[in-house]
CSV table of N, CA and C in Angstrom, one decimal:
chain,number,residue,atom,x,y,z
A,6,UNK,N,27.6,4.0,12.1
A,6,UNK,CA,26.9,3.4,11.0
A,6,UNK,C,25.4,3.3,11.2
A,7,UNK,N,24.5,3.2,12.6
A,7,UNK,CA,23.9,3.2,12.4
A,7,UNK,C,22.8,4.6,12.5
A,8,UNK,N,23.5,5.3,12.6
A,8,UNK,CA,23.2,6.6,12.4
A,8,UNK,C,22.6,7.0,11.4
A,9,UNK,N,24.1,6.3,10.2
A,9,UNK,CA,23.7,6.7,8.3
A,9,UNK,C,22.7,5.9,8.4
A,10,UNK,N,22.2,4.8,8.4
A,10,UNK,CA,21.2,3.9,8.4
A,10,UNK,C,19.6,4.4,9.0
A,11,UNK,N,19.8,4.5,9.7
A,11,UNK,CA,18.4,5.7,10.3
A,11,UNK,C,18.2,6.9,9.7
A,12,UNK,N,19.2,7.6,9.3
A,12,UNK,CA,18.9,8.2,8.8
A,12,UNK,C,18.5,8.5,7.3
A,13,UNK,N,18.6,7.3,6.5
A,13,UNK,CA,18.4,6.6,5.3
A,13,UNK,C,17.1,6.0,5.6
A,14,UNK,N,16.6,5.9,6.7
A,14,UNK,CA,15.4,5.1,6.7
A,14,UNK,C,14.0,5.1,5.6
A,15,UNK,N,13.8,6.9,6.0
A,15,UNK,CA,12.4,7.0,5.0
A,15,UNK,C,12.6,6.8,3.8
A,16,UNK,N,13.8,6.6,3.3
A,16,UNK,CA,13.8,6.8,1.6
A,16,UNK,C,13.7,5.3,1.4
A,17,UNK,N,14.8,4.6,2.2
A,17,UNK,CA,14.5,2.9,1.8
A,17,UNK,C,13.2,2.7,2.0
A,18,UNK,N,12.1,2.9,2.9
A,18,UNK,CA,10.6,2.9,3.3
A,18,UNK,C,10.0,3.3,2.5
A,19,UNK,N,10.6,4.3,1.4
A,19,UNK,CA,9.9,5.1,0.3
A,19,UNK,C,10.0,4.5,-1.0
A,20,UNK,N,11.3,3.7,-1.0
A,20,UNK,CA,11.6,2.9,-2.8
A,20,UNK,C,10.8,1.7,-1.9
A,21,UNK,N,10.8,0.9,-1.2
A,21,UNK,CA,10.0,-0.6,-0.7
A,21,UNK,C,8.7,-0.1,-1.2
A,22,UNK,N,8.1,0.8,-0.6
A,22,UNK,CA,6.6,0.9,-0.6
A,22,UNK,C,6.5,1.1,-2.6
A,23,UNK,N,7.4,2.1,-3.3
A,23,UNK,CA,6.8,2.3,-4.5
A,23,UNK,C,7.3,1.3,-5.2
A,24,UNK,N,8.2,0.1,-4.9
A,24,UNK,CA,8.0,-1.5,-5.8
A,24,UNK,C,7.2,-2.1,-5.4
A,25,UNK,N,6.5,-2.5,-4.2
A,25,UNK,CA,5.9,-3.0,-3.5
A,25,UNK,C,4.2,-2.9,-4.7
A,26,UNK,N,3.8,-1.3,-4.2
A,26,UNK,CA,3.0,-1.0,-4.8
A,26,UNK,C,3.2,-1.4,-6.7
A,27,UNK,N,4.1,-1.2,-7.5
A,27,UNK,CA,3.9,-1.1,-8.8
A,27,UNK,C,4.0,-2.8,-9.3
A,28,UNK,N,4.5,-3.8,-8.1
A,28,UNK,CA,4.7,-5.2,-8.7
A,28,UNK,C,2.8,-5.3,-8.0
A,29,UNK,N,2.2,-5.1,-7.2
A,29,UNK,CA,1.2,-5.0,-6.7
A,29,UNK,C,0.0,-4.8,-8.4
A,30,UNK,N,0.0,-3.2,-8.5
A,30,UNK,CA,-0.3,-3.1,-9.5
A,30,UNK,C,-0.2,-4.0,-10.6
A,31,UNK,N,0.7,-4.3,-10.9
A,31,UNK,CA,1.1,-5.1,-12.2
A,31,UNK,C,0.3,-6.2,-12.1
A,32,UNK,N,0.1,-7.1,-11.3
A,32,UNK,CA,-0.6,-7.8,-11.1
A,32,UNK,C,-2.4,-7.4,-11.5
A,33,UNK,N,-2.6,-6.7,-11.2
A,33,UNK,CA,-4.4,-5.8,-11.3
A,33,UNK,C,-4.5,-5.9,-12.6
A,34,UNK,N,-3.3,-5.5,-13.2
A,34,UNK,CA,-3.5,-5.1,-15.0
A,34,UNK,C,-3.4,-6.7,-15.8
A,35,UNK,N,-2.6,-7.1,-15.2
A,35,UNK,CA,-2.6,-8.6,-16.1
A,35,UNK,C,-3.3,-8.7,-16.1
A,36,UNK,N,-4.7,-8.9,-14.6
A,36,UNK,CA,-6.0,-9.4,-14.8
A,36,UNK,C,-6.7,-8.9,-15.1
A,37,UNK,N,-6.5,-7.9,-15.3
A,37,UNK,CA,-7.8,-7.1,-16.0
A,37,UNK,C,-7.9,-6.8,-17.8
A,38,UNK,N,-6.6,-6.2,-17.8
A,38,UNK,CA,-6.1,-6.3,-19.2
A,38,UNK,C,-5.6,-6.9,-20.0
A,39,UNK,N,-4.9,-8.5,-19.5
A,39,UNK,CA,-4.1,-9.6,-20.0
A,39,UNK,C,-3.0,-9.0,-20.2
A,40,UNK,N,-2.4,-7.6,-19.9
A,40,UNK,CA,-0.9,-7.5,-19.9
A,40,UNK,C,-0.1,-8.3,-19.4
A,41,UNK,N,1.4,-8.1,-19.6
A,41,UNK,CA,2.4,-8.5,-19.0
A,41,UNK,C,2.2,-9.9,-18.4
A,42,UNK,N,1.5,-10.4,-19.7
A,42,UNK,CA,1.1,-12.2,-19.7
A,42,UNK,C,-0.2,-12.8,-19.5
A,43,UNK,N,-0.8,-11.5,-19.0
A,43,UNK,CA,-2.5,-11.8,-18.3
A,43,UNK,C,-2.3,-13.0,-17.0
A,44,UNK,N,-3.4,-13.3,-17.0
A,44,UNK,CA,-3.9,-13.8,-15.7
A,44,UNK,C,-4.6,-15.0,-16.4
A,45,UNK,N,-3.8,-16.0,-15.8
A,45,UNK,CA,-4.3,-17.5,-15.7
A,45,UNK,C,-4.2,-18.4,-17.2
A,46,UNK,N,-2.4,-17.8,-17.8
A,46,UNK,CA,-2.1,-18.0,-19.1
A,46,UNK,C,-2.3,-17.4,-19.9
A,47,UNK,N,-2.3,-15.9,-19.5
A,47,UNK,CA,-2.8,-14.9,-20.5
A,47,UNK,C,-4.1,-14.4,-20.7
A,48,UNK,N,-5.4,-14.8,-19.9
A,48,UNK,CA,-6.4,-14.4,-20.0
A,48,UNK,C,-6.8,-13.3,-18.9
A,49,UNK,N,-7.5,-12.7,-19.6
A,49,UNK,CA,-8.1,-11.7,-18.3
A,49,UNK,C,-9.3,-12.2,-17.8
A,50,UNK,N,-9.4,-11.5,-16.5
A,50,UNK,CA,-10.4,-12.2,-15.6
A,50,UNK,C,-12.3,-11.6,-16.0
A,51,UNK,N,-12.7,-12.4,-16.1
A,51,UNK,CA,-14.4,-11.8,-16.6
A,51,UNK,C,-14.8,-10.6,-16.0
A,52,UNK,N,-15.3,-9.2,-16.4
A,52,UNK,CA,-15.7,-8.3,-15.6
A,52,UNK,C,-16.5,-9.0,-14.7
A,53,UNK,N,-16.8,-8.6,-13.1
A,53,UNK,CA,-17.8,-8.6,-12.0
A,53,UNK,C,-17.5,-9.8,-11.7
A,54,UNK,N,-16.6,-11.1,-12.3
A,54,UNK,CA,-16.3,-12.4,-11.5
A,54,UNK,C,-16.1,-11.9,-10.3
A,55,UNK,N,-16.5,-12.7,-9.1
A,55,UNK,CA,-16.2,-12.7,-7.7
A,55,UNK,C,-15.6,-13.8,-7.8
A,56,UNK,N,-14.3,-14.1,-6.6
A,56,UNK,CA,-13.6,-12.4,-5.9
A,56,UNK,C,-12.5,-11.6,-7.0
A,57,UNK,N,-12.5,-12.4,-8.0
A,57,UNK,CA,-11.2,-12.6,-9.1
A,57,UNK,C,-10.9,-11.1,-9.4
A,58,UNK,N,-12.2,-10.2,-10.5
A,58,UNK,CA,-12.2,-9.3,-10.9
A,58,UNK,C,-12.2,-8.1,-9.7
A,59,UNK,N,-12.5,-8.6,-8.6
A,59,UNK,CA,-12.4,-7.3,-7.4
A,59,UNK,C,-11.2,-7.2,-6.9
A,60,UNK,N,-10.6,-8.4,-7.0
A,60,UNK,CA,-9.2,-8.5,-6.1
A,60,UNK,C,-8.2,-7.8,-7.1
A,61,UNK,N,-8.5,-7.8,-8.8
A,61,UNK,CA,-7.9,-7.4,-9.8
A,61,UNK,C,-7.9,-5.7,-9.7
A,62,UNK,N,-9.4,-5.3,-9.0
A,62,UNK,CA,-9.6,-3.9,-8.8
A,62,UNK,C,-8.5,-3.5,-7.8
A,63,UNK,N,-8.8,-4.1,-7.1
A,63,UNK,CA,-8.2,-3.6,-5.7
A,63,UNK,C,-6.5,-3.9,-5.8
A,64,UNK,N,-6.1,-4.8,-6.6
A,64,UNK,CA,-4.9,-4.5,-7.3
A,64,UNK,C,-4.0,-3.4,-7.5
A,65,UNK,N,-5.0,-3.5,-9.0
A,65,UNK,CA,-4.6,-2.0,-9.8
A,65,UNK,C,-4.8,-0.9,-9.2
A,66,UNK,N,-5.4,-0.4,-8.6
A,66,UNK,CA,-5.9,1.0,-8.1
A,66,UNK,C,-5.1,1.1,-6.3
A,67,UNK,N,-5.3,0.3,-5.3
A,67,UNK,CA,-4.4,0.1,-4.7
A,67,UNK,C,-2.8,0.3,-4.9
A,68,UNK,N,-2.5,-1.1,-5.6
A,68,UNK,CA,-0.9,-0.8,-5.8
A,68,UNK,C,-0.8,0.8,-6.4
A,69,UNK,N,-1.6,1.0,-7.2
A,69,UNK,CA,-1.3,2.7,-8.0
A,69,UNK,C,-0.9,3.4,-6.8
A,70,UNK,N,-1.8,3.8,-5.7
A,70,UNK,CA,-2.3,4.6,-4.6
A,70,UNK,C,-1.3,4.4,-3.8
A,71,UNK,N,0.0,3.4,-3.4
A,71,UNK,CA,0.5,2.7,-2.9
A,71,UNK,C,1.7,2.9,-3.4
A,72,UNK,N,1.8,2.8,-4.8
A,72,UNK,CA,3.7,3.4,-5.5
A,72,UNK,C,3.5,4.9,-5.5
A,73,UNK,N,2.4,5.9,-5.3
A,73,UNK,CA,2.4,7.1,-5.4
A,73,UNK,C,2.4,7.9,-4.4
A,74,UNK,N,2.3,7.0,-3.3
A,74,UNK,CA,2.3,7.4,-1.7
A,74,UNK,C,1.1,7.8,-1.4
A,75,UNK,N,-0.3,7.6,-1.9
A,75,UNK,CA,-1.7,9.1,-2.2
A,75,UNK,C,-2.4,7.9,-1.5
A,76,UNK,N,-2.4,8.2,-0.3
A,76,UNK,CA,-3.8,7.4,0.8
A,76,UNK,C,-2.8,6.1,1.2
A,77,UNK,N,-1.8,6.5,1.7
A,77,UNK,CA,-0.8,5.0,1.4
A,77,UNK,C,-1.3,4.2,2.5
A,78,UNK,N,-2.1,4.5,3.7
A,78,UNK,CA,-1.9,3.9,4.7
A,78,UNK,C,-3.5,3.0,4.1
A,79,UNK,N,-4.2,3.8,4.0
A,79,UNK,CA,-5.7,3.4,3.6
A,79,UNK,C,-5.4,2.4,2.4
A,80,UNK,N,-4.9,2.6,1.4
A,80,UNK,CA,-5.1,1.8,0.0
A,80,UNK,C,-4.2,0.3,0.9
A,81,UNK,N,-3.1,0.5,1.8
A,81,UNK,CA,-2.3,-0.4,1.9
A,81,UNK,C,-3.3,-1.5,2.8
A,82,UNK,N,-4.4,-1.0,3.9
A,82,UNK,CA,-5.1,-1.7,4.7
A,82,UNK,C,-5.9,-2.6,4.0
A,83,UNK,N,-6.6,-1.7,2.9
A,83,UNK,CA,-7.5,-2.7,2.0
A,83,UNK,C,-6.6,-3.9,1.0
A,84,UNK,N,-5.6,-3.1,0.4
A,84,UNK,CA,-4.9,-4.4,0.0
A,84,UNK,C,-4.3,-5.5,0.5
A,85,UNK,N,-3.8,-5.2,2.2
A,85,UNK,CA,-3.3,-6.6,2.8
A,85,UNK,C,-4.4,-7.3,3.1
A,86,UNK,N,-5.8,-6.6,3.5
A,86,UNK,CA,-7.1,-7.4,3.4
A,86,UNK,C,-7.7,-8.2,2.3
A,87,UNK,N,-7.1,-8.3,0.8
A,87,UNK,CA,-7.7,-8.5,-0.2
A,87,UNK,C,-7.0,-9.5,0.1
A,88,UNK,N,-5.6,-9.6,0.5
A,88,UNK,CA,-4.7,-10.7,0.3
A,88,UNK,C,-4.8,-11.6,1.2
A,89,UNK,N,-5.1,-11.4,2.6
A,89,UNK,CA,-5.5,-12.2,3.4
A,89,UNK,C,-6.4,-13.2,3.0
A,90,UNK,N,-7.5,-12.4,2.2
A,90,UNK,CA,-8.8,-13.1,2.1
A,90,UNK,C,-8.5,-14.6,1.0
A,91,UNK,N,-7.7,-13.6,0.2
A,91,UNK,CA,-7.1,-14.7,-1.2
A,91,UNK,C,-6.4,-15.9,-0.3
A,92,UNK,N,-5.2,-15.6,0.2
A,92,UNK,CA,-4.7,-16.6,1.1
A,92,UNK,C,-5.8,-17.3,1.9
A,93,UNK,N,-6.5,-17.2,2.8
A,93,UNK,CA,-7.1,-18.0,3.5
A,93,UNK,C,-8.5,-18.6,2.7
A,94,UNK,N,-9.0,-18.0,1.5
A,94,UNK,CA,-10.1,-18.4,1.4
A,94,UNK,C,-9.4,-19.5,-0.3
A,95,UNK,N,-8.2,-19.1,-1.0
A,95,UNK,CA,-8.0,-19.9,-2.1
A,95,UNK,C,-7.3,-20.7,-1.9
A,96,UNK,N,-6.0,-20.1,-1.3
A,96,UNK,CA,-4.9,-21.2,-1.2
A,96,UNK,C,-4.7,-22.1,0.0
A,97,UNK,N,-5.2,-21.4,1.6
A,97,UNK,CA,-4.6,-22.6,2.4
A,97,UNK,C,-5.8,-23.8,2.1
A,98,UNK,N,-6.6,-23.6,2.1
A,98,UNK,CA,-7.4,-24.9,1.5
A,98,UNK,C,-7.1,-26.1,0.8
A,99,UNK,N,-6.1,-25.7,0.3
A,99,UNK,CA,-5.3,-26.6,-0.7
A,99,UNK,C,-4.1,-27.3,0.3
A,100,UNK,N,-3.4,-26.9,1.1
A,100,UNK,CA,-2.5,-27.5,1.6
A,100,UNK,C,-2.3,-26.0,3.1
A,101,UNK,N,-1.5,-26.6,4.3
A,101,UNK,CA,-1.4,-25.3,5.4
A,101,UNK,C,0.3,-24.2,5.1
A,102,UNK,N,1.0,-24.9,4.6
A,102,UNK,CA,2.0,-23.8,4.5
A,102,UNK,C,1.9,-23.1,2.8
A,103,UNK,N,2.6,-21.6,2.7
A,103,UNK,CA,2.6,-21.5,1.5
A,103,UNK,C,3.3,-21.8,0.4
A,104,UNK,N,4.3,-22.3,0.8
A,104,UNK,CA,5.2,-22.9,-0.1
A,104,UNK,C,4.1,-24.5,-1.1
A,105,UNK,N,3.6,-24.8,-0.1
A,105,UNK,CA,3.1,-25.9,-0.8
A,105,UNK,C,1.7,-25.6,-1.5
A,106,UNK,N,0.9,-24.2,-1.2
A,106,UNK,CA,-0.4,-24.3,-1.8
A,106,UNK,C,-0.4,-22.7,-2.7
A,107,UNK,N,0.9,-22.3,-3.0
A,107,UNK,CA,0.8,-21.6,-4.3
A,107,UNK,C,0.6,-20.6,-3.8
A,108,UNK,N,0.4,-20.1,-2.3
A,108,UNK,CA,0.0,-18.8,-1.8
A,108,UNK,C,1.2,-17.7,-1.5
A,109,UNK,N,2.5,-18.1,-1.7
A,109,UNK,CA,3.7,-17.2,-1.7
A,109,UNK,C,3.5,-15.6,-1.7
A,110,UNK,N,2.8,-15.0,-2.7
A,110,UNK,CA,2.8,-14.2,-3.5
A,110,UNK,C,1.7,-13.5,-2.6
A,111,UNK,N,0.4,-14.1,-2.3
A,111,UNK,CA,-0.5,-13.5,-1.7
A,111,UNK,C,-0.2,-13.4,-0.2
A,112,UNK,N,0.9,-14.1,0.5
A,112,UNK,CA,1.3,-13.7,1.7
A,112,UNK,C,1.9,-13.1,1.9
A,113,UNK,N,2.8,-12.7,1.1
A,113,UNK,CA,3.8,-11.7,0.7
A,113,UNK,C,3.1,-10.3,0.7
A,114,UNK,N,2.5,-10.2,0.0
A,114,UNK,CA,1.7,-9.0,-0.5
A,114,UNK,C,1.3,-8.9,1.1
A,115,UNK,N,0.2,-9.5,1.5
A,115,UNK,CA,-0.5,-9.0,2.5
A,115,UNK,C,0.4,-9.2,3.9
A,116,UNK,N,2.0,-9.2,3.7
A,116,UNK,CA,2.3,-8.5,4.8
A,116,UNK,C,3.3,-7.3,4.7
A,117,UNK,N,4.0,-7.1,3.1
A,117,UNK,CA,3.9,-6.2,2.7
A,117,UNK,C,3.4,-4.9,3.1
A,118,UNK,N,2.1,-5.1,3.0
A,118,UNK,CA,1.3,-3.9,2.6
A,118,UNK,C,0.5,-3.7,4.2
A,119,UNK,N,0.4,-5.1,4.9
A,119,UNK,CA,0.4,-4.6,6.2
A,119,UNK,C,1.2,-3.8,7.1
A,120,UNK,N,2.6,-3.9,6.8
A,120,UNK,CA,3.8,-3.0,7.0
A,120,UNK,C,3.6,-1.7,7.3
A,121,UNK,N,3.5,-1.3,5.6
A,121,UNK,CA,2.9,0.1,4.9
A,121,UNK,C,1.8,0.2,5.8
A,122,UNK,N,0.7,-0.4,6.4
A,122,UNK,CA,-0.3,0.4,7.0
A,122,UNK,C,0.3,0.8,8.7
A,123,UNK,N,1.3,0.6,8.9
A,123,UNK,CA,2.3,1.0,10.7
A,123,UNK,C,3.2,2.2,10.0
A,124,UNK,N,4.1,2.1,9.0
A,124,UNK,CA,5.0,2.9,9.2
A,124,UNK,C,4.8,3.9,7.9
A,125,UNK,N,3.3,4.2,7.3
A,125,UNK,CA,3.1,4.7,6.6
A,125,UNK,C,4.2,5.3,4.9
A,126,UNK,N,4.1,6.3,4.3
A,126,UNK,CA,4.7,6.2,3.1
A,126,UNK,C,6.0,6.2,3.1
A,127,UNK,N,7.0,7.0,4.1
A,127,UNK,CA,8.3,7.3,4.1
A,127,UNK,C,8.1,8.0,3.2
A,128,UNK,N,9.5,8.4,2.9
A,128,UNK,CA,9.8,9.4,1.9
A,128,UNK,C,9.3,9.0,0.0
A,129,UNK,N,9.6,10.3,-0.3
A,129,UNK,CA,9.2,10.2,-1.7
A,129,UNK,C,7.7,10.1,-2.1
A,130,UNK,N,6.9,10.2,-1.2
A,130,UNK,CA,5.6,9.8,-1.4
A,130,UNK,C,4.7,11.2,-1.3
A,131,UNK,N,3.4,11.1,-2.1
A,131,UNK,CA,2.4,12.1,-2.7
A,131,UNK,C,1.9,12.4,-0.9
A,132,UNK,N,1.5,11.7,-0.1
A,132,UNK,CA,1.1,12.0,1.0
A,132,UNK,C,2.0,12.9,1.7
A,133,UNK,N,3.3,12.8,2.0
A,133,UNK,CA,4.3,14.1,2.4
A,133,UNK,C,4.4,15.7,2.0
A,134,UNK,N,4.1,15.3,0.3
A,134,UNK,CA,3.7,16.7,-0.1
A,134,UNK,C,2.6,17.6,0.2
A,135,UNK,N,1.6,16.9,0.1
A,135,UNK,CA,0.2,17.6,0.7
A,135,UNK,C,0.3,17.9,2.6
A,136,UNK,N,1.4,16.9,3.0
A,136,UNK,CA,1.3,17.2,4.2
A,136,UNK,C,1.6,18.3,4.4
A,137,UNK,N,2.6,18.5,3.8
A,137,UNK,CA,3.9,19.7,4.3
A,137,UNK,C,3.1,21.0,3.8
A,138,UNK,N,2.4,20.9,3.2
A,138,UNK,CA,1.6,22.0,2.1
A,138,UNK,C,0.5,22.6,3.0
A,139,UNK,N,0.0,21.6,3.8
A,139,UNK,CA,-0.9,21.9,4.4
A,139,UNK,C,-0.6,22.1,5.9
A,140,UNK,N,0.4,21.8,6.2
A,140,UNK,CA,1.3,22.6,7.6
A,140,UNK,C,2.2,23.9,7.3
A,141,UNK,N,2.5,23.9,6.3
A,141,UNK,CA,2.8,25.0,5.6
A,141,UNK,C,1.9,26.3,5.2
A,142,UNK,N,0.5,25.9,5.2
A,142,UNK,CA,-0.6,26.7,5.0
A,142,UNK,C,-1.2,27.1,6.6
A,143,UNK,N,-1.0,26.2,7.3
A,143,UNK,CA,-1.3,26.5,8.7
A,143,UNK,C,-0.6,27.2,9.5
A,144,UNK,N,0.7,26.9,9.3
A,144,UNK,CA,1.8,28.2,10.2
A,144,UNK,C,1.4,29.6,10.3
A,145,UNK,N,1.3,30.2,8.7
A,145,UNK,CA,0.6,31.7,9.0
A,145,UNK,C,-0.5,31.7,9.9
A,146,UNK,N,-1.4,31.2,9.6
A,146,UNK,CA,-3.1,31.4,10.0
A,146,UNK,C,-2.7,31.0,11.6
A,147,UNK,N,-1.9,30.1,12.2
A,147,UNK,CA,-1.8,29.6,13.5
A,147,UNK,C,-0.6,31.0,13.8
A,148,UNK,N,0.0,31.4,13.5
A,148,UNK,CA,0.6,32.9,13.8
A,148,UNK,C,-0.1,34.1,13.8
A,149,UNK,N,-1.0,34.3,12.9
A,149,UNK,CA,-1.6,35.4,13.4
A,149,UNK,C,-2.5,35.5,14.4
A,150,UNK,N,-3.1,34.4,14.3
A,150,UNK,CA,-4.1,33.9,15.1
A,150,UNK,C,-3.5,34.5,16.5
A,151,UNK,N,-2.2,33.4,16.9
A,151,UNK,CA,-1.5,33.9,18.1
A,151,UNK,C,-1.4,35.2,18.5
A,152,UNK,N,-0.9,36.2,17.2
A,152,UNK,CA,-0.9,37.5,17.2
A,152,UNK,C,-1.8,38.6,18.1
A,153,UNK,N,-2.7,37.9,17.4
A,153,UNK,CA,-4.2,38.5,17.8
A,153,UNK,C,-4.7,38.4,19.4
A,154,UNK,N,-4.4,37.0,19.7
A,154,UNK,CA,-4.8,37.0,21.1
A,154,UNK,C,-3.7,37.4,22.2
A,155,UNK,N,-2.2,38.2,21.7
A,155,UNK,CA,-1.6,38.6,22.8
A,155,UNK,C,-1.8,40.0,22.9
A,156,UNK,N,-2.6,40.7,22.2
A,156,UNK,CA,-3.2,42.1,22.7
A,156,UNK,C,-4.1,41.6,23.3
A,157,UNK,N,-5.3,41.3,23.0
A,157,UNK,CA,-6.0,40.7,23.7
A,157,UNK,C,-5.6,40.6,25.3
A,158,UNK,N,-4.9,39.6,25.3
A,158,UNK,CA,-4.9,38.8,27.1
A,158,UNK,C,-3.7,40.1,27.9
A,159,UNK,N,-3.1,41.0,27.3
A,159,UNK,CA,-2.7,42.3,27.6
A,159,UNK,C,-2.9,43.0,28.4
């Protein structure tokens, strides 16, 4: 069993990371757009408000970057950093655990996505494809290459 399980690993690593990222996202757009309820009763957050509308950036474009696998390890560092910040600088101030100061959501997130910055995209992700593309582009060139230098050292 735990064989099948390991070996199922990158794809569960790969659906986590792309809900992770798109409930992430979802969040950016409420605030920005007042979708899917908006932000703070339906409103969107003022352009350039600090930290509201950055965290809203870093959101949306993040979580995107983050359900599509494209820079997963990078979008994921700056997002668990956004979250940290929101947690320590919004909510523990209000009270120290997060149950009690409304911070659930932003601790969540930023360990989440701290995760994603160790075990990067797993499967299904835009980062695997370019990888393989571009090891796939290097085999020839690293073969001939070889080619070349065994007349050579001859």
């Amino acid at each position: 069993m735990t064989g099948r399980l390991n070996s199922a690993q990158p794809y569960a690593l790969g659906l986590f990371r792309i809900i992770v990222g798109l409930l992430f996202a979802c969040h950016g757009a409420a605030s920005l757009f007042g979708v899917l309820g908006g932000a703070m009763g339906g409103d969107t957050v003022p352009t350039g408000a600090w930290p509201g509308w950055y965290a809203a950036v870093i959101q949306l474009v993040g979580g995107a970057l983050v359900a599509l696998g494209l820079g997963t390890r990078a979008a994921a560092f700056i997002a668990s950093g956004s979250m940290a910040y929101a947690y320590f600088k919004v909510h523990q101030p209000e009270a120290l655990w997060p149950l009690q100061n409304g911070g659930e959501p932003s601790a969540m997130f930023c360990w989440a996505m701290l995760l994603l910055v160790f075990t990067g995209s797993g499967a299904l992700g835009l980062d695997r494809l370019f990888t393989a593309r571009g090891e796939s582009a290097e085999r020839p060139a690293a073969k001939a290459s070889a080619g070349e230098r065994e007349p050579a050292a001859a």
